[in-house]
Structures are given as structure tokens and as C-alpha cells.
mmCIF file of C-alpha atoms in Angstrom:
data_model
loop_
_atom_site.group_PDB
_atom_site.id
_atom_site.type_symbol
_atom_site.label_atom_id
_atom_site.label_comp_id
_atom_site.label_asym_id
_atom_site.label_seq_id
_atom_site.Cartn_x
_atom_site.Cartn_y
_atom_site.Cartn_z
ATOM 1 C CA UNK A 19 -51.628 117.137 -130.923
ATOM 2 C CA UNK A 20 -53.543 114.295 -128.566
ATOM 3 C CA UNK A 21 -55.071 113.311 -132.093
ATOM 4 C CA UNK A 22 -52.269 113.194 -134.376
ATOM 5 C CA UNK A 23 -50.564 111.119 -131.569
ATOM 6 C CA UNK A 24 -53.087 108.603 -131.490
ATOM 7 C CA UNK A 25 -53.034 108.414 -135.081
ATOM 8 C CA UNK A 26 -49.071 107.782 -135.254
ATOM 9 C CA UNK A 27 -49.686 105.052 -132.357
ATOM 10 C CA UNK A 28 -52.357 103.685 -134.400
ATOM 11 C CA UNK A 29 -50.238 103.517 -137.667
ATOM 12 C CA UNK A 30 -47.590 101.901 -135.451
ATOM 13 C CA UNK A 31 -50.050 98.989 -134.255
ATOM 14 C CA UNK A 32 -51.372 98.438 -137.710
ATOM 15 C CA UNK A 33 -47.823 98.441 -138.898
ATOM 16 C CA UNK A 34 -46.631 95.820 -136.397
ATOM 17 C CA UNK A 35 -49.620 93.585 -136.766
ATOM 18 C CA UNK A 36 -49.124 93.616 -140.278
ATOM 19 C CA UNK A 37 -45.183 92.774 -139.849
ATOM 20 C CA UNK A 38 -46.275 89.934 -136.976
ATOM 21 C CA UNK A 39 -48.726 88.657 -139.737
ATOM 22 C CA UNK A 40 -46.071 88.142 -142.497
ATOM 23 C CA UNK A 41 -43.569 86.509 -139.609
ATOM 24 C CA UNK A 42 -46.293 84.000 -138.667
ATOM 25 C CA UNK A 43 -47.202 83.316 -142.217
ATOM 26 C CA UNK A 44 -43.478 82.608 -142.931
ATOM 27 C CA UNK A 45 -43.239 80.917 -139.322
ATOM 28 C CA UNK A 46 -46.035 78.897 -140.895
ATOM 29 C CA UNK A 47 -44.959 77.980 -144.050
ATOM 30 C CA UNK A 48 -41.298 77.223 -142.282
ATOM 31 C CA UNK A 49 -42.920 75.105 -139.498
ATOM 32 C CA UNK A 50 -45.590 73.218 -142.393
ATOM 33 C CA UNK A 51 -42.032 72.052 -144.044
ATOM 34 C CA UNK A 52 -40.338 71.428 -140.793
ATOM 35 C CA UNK A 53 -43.291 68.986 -140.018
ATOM 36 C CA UNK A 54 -42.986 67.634 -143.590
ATOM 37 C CA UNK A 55 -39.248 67.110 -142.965
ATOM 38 C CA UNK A 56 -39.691 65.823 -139.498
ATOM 39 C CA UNK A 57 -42.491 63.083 -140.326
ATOM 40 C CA UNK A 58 -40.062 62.181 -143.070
ATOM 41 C CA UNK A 59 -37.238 61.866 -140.501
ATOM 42 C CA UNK A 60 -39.292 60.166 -138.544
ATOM 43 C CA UNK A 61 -40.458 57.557 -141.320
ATOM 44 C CA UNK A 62 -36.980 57.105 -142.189
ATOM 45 C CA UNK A 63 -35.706 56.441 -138.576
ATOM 46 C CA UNK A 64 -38.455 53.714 -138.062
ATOM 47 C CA UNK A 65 -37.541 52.511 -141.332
ATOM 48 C CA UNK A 66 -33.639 52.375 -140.205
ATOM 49 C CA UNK A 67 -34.674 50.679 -136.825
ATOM 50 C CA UNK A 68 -36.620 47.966 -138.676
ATOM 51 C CA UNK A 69 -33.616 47.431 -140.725
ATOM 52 C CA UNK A 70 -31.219 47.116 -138.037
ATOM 53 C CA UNK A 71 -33.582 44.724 -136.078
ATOM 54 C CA UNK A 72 -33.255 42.504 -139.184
ATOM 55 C CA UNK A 73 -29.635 43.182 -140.378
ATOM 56 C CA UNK A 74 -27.858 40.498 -140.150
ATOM 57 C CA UNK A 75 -24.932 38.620 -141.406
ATOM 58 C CA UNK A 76 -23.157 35.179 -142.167
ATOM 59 C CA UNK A 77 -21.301 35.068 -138.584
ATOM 60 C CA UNK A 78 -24.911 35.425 -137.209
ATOM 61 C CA UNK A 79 -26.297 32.661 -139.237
ATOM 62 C CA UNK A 80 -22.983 30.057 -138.321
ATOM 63 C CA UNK A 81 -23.750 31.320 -134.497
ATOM 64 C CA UNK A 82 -27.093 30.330 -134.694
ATOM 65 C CA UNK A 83 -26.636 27.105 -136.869
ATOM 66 C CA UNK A 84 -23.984 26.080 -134.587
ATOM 67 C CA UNK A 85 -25.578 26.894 -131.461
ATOM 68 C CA UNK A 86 -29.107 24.820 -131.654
ATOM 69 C CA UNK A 87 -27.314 21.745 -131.914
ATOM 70 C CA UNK A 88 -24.754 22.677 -129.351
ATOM 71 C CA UNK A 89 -27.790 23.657 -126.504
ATOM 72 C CA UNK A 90 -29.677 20.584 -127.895
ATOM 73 C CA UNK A 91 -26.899 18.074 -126.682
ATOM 74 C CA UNK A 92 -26.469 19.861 -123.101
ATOM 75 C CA UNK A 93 -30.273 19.492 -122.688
ATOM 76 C CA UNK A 94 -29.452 16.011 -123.455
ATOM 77 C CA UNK A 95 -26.887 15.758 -121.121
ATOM 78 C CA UNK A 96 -28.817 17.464 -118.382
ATOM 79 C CA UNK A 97 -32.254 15.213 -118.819
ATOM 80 C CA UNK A 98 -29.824 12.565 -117.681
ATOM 81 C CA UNK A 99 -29.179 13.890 -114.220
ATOM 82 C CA UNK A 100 -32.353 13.876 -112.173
ATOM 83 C CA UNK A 101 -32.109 9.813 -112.626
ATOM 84 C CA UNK A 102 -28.429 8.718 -112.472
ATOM 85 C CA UNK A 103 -26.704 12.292 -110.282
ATOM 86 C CA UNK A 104 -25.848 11.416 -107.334
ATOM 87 C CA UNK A 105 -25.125 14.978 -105.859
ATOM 88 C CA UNK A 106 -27.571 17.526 -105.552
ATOM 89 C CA UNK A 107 -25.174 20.141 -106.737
ATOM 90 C CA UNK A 108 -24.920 18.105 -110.153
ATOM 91 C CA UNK A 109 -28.805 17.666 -110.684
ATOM 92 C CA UNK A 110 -29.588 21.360 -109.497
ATOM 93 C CA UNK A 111 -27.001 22.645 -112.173
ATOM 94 C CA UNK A 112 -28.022 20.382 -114.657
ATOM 95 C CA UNK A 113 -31.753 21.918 -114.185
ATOM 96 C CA UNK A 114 -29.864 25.311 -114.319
ATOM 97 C CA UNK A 115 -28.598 24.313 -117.544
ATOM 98 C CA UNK A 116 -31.651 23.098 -119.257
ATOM 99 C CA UNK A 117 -33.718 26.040 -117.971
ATOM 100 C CA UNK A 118 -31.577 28.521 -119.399
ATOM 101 C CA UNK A 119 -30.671 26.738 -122.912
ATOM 102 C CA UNK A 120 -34.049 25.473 -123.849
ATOM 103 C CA UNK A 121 -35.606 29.067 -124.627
ATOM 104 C CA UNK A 122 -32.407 30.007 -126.080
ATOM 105 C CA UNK A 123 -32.960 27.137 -128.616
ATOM 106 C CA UNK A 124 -36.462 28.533 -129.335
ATOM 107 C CA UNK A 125 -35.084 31.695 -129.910
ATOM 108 C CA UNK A 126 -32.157 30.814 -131.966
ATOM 109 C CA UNK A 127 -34.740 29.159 -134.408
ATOM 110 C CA UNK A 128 -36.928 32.400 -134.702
ATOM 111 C CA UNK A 129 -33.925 34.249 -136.010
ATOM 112 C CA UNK A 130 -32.939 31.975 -138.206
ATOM 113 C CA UNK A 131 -36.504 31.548 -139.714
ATOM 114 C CA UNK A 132 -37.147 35.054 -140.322
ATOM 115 C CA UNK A 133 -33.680 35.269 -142.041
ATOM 116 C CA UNK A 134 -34.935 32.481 -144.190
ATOM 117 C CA UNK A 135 -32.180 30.304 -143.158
ATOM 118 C CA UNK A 136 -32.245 26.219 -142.604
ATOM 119 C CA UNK A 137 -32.992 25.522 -138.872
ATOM 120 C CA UNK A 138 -31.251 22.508 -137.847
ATOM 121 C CA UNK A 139 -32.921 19.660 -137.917
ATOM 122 C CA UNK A 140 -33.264 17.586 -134.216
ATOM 123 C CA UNK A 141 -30.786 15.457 -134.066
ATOM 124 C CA UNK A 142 -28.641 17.150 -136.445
ATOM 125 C CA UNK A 143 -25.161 17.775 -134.920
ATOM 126 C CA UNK A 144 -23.681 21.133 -136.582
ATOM 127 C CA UNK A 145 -19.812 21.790 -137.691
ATOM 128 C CA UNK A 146 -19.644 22.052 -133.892
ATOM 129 C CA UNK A 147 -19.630 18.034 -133.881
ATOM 130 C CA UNK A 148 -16.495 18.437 -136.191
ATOM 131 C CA UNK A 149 -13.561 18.308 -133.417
ATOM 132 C CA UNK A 150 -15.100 21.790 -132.302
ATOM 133 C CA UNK A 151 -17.569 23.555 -130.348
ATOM 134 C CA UNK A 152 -16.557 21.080 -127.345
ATOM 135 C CA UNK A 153 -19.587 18.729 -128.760
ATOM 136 C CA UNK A 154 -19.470 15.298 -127.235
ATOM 137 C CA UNK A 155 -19.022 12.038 -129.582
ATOM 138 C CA UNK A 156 -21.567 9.391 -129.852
ATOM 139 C CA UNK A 157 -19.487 7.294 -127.759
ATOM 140 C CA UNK A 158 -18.734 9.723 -124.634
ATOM 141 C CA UNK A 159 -23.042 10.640 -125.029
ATOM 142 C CA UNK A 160 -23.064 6.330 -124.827
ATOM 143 C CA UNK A 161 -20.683 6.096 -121.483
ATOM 144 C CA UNK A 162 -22.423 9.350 -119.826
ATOM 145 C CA UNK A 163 -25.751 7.272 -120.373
ATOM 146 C CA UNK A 164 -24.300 4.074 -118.864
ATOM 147 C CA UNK A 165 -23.431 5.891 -115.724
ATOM 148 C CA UNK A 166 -24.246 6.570 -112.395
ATOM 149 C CA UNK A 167 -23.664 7.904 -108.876
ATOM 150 C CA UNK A 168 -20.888 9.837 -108.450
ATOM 151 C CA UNK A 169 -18.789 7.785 -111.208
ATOM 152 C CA UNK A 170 -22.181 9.501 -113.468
ATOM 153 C CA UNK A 171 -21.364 13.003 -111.516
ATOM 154 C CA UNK A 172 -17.428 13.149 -112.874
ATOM 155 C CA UNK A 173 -18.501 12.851 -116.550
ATOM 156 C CA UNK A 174 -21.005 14.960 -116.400
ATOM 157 C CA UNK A 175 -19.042 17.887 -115.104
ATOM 158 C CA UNK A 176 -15.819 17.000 -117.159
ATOM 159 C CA UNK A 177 -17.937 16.644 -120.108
ATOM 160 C CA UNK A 178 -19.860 19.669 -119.310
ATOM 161 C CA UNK A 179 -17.033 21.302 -119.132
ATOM 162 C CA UNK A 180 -15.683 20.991 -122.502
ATOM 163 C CA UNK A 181 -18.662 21.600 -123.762
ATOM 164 C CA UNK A 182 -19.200 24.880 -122.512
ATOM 165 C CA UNK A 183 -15.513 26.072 -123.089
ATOM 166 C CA UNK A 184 -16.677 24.827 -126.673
ATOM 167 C CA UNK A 185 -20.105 27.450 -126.231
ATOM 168 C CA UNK A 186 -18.174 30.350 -124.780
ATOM 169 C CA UNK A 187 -15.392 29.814 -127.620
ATOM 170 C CA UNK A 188 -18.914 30.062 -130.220
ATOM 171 C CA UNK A 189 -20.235 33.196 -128.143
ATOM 172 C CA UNK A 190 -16.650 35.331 -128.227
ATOM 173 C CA UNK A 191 -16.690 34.958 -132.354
ATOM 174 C CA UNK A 192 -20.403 35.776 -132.501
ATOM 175 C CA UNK A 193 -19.504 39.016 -130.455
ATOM 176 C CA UNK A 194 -16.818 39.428 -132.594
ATOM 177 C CA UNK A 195 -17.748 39.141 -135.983
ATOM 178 C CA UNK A 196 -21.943 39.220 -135.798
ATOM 179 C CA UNK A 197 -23.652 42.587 -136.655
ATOM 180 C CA UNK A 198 -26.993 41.139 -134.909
ATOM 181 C CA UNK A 199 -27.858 43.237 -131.655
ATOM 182 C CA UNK A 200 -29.587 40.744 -129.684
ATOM 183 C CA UNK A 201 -27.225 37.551 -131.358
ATOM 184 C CA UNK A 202 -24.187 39.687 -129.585
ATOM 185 C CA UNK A 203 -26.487 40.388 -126.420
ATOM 186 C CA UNK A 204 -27.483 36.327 -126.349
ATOM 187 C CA UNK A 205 -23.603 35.353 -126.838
ATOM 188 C CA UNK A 206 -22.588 37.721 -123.860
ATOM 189 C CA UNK A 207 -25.154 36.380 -121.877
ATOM 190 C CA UNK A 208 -23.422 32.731 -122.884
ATOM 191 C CA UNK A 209 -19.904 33.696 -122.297
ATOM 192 C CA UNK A 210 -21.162 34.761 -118.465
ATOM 193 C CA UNK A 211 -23.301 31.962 -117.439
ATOM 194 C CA UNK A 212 -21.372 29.316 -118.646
ATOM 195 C CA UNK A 213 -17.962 30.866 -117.265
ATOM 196 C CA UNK A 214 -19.340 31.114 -114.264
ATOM 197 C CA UNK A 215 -20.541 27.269 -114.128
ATOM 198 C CA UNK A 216 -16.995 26.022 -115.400
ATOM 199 C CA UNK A 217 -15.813 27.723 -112.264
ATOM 200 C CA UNK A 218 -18.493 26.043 -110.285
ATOM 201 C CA UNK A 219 -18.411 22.740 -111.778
ATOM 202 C CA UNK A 220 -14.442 22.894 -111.172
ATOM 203 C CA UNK A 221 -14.974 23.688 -108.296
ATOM 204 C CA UNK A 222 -17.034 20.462 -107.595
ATOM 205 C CA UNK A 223 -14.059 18.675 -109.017
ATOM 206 C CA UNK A 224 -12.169 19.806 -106.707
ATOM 207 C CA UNK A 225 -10.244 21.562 -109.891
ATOM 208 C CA UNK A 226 -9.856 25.266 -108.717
#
């Protein structure tokens, strides 16, 4: 009886190490195509992240176009301060200014290289110097040059003024109508900064 119970329990183990075998073998085959699968998800999610990195579109390409030459002229404007500002608050937002617009210019021209679009050239004004984008004329550029003091210190901030109402006006259609992640994070990043120094430079004016 002992024996022929032994020999049942030993059938049994056989029986269920034979049925464990055939689950891990089809556990095995299953997981060999789930890897499969997954290393092709995975390929094909790198894949999609490269291509939204370099998507794109042609309200990226105007924001960018547009915006070199729009930072190049308040750079412009802001080398002008250190030597004819007369208050401190002027000069230390027109440092503010350049510090913050110069590497955006850099960047601005990366993108639009690796789209294979035309950078603009320097000195190259944009559509923004077309009644829009709040660029200054040749002439106003002429009279900020000419000044000084505080007389130097109103033009600036008027100007500057305009022209950055022109910039956030740029940013809000680039957030708008762009598909380029970090194009819509740099235009957010505008519309911030530069409403916050309107307020200031109002401020200054005595305008708020």
C-alpha cells in the first residue's frame, strides 16, 4: 500500500514537472516574442521622440526668422546704455536684456539650421521691420544713439517698450500656431520676461 502510494505520488511529480515544463516552454516562447515586440516598441518610441524633437512647422520657422532680428536690435539698443544711461535701473535692465536675448539668438539659429532654413543675415531686419514686431526705424535707432542722460533713459524705455509688446505679440502666435516643443517653451519664456519688464520699465516712467 506504502509502495503503490509512493508510486501514485511519484507519477504525480513527474506529471507536474512535465506540465510546468510545457508552461515554461510556452512562457518562453511568449516572453522571446514579447521581447521581440518590446525592443520593437522601444525602437519605434525612440524613433517617434527623434521625430518630434525635429517636427516642426512654418509658424516655427516665421518665429524664428522673425525673432533673430528682433533680439538683434534690443542687443543693439541695450549696448547703448552702459555709455549714455543715466540711471542705474536703465543700464542694469538693459544688461538684463542683453544677457537673456543673446543666447536666445544662438539658439534660434541652431533650429533654424538643422531645419535647413535661411538664418538671417546680421543686419538683416525681418517682416518684423514691416510696421510690426514693435521693431524700431532707422531713424528712432539714429535719435536713441544721439542721446543721453535721462533725455537717453526716456527713449530707451519707451522704445523698449514697443519693442517688447512687438516680441510678446511674436511669442503668443508662436505658442499658438508652432508644433515645436522647445520654440513654444522659448516663446513662453518671452511672453514672461518681457511682460514683466514692460511693467518695470513703466514703472520707471512713472506709467503704472
Amino acid at each position: 500500500m506504502i509502495r503503490k502510494r509512493s508510486l501514485i505520488r511519484r507519477g504525480t511529480a513527474v506529471a507536474t514537472a512535465g506540465a510546468a515544463a510545457l508552461v515554461l516552454a510556452a512562457c518562453g516562447g511568449s516572453g522571446d516574442s514579447a521581447a521581440g515586440h518590446n525592443s520593437h516598441t522601444a525602437t519605434s518610441a525612440s524613433a517617434s521622440v527623434s521625430a518630434s524633437q525635429g517636427r516642426h512647422n512654418a509658424a516655427d520657422t516665421v518665429f524664428a526668422q522673425g525673432m533673430i532680428p528682433h533680439h538683434r536690435q534690443a542687443v543693439q539698443m541695450a549696448d547703448l546704455a552702459p555709455s549714455r544711461a543715466e540711471s542705474a535701473e536703465v543700464k542694469k535692465l538693459a544688461e538684463q536684456i542683453k544677457k537673456a536675448q543673446d543666447p536666445e539668438i544662438k539658439t534660434l539659429s541652431g533650429w533654424l539650421t538643422s531645419w535647413d532654413e535661411e538664418v538671417p543675415a546680421e543686419g538683416a531686419m525681418g517682416h518684423s521691420a514691416h510696421g510690426t514686431g514693435g521693431m524700431m526705424t532707422a531713424k528712432e535707432m539714429d535719435q536713441l544713439e544721439k542721446a543721453s542722460g535721462k533725455a537717453f533713459d526716456t527713449a530707451f524705455m519707451e522704445m523698449m517698450i514697443k519693442h517688447h509688446e512687438g516680441a510678446v505679440a511674436m511669442a503668443k502666435s508662436e505658442k499658438t500656431d508652432g508644433s515645436f516643443p522647445d520654440a513654444k517653451k522659448m516663446a513662453d519664456a518671452i511672453i514672461t520676461s518681457q511682460t514683466a519688464e514692460i511693467t518695470q520699465m513703466n514703472d520707471l516712467l512713472g506709467k503704472s
